[in-house]
Tab-separated table of C-alpha atoms in Angstrom:
chain	number	residue	atom	x	y	z
A	1015	ASN	CA	0.000	0.000	0.000
A	1016	GLU	CA	1.384	3.393	-1.039
A	1017	ASN	CA	0.272	5.194	2.132
A	1018	ASN	CA	1.939	2.598	4.354
A	1019	LEU	CA	5.177	2.903	2.395
A	1020	LEU	CA	5.154	6.692	2.671
A	1021	LYS	CA	4.422	6.488	6.424
A	1022	GLU	CA	7.334	4.044	6.780
A	1023	LEU	CA	9.706	6.375	4.909
A	1024	PHE	CA	8.476	9.582	6.575
A	1025	PRO	CA	6.969	8.565	9.942
A	1026	THR	CA	6.886	12.083	11.426
A	1027	LEU	CA	4.697	13.581	8.679
A	1028	THR	CA	0.934	13.913	8.746
A	1029	ASN	CA	-1.155	12.306	6.004
A	1030	ARG	CA	-1.741	15.745	4.437
A	1031	GLN	CA	1.973	16.541	4.493
A	1032	LEU	CA	2.701	13.186	2.843
A	1033	GLU	CA	0.112	13.880	0.156
A	1034	VAL	CA	1.474	17.364	-0.541
A	1035	MET	CA	5.073	16.110	-0.540
A	1036	LYS	CA	4.296	13.250	-2.908
A	1037	ASP	CA	2.243	15.285	-5.359
A	1038	PHE	CA	4.696	18.208	-5.299
A	1039	SER	CA	7.595	15.805	-5.844
A	1040	LEU	CA	5.815	14.295	-8.827
A	1041	GLY	CA	5.534	17.706	-10.461
A	1042	MET	CA	2.286	19.282	-9.328
A	1043	THR	CA	2.252	23.057	-9.062
A	1044	THR	CA	0.965	24.927	-6.022
A	1045	SER	CA	-2.229	25.672	-7.961
A	1046	GLN	CA	-2.745	22.015	-8.806
A	1047	LEU	CA	-2.037	21.007	-5.208
A	1048	GLN	CA	-4.620	23.422	-3.838
A	1049	THR	CA	-7.231	22.158	-6.307
A	1050	LYS	CA	-6.529	18.510	-5.484
A	1051	ALA	CA	-6.442	19.103	-1.729
A	1052	ASN	CA	-9.387	21.506	-1.884
A	1053	CYS	CA	-7.635	24.111	0.240
A	1054	SER	CA	-6.156	27.575	-0.098
A	1055	ARG	CA	-2.840	28.528	-1.643
A	1056	THR	CA	-1.815	29.736	1.819
A	1057	ALA	CA	-2.466	26.270	3.265
A	1058	ILE	CA	-0.340	24.603	0.575
A	1059	GLU	CA	2.455	27.127	1.086
A	1060	LYS	CA	2.278	26.426	4.844
A	1061	HIS	CA	2.565	22.675	4.231
A	1062	LEU	CA	5.598	23.256	2.013
A	1063	ALA	CA	7.140	25.573	4.624
A	1064	ASP	CA	6.543	22.948	7.319
A	1065	LEU	CA	8.167	20.300	5.113
A	1066	ARG	CA	11.184	22.548	4.468
A	1067	ALA	CA	11.530	23.063	8.234
A	1068	GLU	CA	11.111	19.337	8.951
A	1069	PHE	CA	13.944	18.412	6.607
A	1070	GLY	CA	16.102	21.513	7.061
A	1071	CYS	CA	15.622	22.560	3.448
A	1072	THR	CA	16.184	26.042	2.094
A	1073	SER	CA	14.050	25.473	-1.007
A	1074	SER	CA	11.013	23.439	-1.948
A	1075	ASN	CA	13.016	21.705	-4.669
A	1076	GLU	CA	15.085	20.086	-1.923
A	1077	ILE	CA	11.857	18.483	-0.660
A	1078	ARG	CA	11.454	16.872	-4.073
A	1079	THR	CA	15.035	15.592	-3.984
A	1080	ILE	CA	14.621	14.081	-0.518
A	1081	PHE	CA	11.335	12.399	-1.466
A	1082	LEU	CA	12.606	10.933	-4.733
A	1083	ASN	CA	15.915	9.795	-3.217
A	1084	LYS	CA	14.150	7.927	-0.419
A	1085	ILE	CA	11.811	6.227	-2.898
A	1086	VAL	CA	14.679	5.196	-5.180
A	1087	ILE	CA	16.691	3.826	-2.255
A	1088	LYS	CA	13.679	1.829	-1.040
A	1089	VAL	CA	13.107	0.359	-4.514
A	1090	LEU	CA	16.781	-0.535	-4.913
A	1091	GLN	CA	16.833	-2.188	-1.493
A	1092	ALA	CA	13.724	-4.196	-2.349
A	1093	THR	CA	15.090	-5.339	-5.694
A	1094	SER	CA	18.474	-6.326	-4.240
A	1095	LYS	CA	16.711	-8.499	-1.618
A	1096	ASN	CA	14.852	-10.326	-4.381
A	1097	LYS	CA	18.024	-11.424	-6.191
């Protein structure tokens, strides 16, 4: 299950933070995020600011890098176990 995997990789994040982080990392804009989450631009910007603080990032693009790196590492670990 995708949600369980994300919770395993990022246990300190709320479900909303995980959703915003995932969708942002996969290329959604702030506008698209607010439409999908049905919330204000301010709320999305707050989630991104909270994520930057959580990971010690200076830019939102660093959030994307952290997310994608953790996913890639998890996939590589899983595939190496199956060999």
